[in-house]
Short mmCIF file of C-alpha atoms in Angstrom, two decimals:
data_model
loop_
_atom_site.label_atom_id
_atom_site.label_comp_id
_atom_site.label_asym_id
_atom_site.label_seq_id
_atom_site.Cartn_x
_atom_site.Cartn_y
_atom_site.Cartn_z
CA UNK A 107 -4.62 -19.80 15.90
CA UNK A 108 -4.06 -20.60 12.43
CA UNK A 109 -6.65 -18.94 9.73
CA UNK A 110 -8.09 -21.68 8.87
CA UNK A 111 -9.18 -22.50 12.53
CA UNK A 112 -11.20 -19.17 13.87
CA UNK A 113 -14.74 -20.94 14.55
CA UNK A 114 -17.22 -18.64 15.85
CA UNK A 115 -15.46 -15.60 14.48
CA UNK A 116 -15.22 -13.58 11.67
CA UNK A 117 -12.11 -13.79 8.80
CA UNK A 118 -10.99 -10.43 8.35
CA UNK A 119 -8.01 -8.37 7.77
CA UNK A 120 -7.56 -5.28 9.78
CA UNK A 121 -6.18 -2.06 7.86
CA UNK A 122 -3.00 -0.43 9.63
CA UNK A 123 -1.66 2.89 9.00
CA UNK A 124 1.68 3.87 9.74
CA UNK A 125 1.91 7.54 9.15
CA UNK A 126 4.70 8.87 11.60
CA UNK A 127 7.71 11.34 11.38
CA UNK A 128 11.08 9.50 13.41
CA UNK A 129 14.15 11.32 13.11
CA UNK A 130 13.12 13.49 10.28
CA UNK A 131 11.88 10.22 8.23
CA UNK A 132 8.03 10.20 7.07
CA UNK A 133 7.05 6.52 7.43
CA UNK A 134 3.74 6.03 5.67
CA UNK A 135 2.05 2.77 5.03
CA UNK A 136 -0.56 0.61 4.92
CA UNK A 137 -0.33 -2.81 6.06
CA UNK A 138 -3.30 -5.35 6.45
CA UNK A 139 -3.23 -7.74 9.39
CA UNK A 140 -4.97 -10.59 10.51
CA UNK A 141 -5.47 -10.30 14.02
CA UNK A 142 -6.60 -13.98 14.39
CA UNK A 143 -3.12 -15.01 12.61
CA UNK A 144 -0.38 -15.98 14.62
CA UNK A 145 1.80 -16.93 12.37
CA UNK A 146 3.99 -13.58 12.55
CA UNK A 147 3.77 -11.52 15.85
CA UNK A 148 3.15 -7.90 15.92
CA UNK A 149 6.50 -8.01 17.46
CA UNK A 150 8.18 -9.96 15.22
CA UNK A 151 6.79 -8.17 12.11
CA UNK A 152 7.84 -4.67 13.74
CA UNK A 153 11.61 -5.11 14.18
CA UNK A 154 11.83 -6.74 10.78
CA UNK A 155 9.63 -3.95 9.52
CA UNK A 156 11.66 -1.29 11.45
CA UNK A 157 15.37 -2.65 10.88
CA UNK A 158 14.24 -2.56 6.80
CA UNK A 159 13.49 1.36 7.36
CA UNK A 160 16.47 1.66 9.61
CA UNK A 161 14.33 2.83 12.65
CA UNK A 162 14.95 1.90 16.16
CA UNK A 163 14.89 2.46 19.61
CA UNK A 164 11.92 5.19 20.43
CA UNK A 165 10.93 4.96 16.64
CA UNK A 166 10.43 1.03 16.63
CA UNK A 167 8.51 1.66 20.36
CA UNK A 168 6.28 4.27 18.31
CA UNK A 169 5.55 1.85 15.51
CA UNK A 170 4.81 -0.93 17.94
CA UNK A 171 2.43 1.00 19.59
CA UNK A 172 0.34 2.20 16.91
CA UNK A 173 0.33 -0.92 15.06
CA UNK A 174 -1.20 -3.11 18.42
CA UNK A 175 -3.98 -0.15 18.90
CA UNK A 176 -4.94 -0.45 15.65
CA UNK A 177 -4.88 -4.05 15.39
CA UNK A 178 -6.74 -4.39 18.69
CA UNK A 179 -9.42 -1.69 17.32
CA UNK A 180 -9.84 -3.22 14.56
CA UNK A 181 -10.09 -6.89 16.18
CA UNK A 182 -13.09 -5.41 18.47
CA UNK A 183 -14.96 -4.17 14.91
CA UNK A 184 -14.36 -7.39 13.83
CA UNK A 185 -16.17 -9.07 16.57
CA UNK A 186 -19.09 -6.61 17.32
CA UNK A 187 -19.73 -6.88 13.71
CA UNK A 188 -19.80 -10.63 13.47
CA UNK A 189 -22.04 -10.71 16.54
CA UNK A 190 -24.89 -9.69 14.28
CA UNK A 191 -23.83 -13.26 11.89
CA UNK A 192 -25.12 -16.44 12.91
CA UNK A 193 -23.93 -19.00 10.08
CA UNK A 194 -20.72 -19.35 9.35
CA UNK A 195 -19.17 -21.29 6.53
CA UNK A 196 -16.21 -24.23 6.43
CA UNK A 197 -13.66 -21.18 6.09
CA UNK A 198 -14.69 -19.23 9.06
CA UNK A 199 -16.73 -16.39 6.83
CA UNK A 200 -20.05 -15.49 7.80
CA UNK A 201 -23.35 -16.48 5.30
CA UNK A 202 -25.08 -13.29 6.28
CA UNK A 203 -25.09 -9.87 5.23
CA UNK A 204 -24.02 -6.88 7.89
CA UNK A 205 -24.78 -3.76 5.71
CA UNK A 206 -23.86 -0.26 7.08
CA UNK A 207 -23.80 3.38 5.80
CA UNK A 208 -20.57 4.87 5.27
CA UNK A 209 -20.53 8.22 5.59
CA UNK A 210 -18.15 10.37 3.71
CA UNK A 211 -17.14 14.25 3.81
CA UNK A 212 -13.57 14.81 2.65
CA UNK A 213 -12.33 18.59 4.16
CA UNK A 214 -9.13 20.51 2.76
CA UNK A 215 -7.98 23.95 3.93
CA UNK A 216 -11.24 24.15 5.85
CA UNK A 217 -13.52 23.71 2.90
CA UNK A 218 -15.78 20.44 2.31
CA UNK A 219 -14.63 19.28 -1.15
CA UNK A 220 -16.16 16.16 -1.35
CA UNK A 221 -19.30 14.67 0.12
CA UNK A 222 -20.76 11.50 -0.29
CA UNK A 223 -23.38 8.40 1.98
CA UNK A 224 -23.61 4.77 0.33
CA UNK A 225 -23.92 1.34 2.03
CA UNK A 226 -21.46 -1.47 2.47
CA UNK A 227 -21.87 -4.81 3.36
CA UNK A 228 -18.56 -5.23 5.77
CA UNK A 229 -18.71 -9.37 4.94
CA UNK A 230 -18.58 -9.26 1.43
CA UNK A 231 -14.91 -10.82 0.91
CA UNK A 232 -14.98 -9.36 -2.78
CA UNK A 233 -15.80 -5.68 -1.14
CA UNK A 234 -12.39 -3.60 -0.28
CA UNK A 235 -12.95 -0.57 1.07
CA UNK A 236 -9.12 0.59 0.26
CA UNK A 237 -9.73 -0.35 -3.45
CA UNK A 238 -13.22 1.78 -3.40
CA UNK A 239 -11.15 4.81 -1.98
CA UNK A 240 -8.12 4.06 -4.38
CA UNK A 241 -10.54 4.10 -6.82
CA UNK A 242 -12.58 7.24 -5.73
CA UNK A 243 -9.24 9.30 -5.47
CA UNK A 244 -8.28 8.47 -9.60
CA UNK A 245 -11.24 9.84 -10.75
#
């Protein structure tokens, strides 16, 4: 299903986080998918993505796995959030707000360091929660 076409459910990209050691290599990254897309496979995307970082066989399996947990987590957020949205616009994004306290308490070397509550509405397209921590970590 195309973007465009995902009446009844909620447009959304889904945060994944490659942070795995394979053959001595650190592979860290952040990649945002569209679980409603099906334009590029999970598949697909992971042996292009793997054969870039020259990773294969048990890595590439690794990768693969994490990346359709994640996906499918973050899918099921999607939709249990949505649940609470009954209009939806022409582009598939809901009219209504879904507001929820984040809850924040950042630990190093055992000690609390930072510590922080505010609330987020999770449908506001112009509210990214990986520019707020980007943005929270530079200052």
């Amino acid at each position: 299903m195309a973007t465009g076409e995902r009446k009844g459910r909620i447009a959304g990209l889904v945060p994944v986080f490659i942070n795995l050691i394979i053959d001595e290599k650190k592979i860290r990254d952040v990649i945002l998918w569209d679980p409603w897309d099906s334009t590029v496979s999970v598949s697909m995307f992971v042996v292009n993505y793997c054969r870039d970082l020259q990773v294969a066989g048990a890595g590439m399996e690794a990768v693969m796995k994490s990346m359709r947990w994640q996906i499918q987590r973050g899918a099921e957020v999607l939709v249990k959030a949505s649940e609470h949205c009954l209009e939806w616009d022409a582009a598939g994004r809901p009219r209504a707000e879904c507001i929820r306290s984040i809850f924040l308490d950042v630990t190093a070397s055992g000690q609390s360091i930072f510590r922080d509550q505010f609330l987020w509405n999770i449908f506001n397209p112009d509210a990214d929660l990986l520019d707020l921590v980007r943005e929270m970590c530079t200052t």
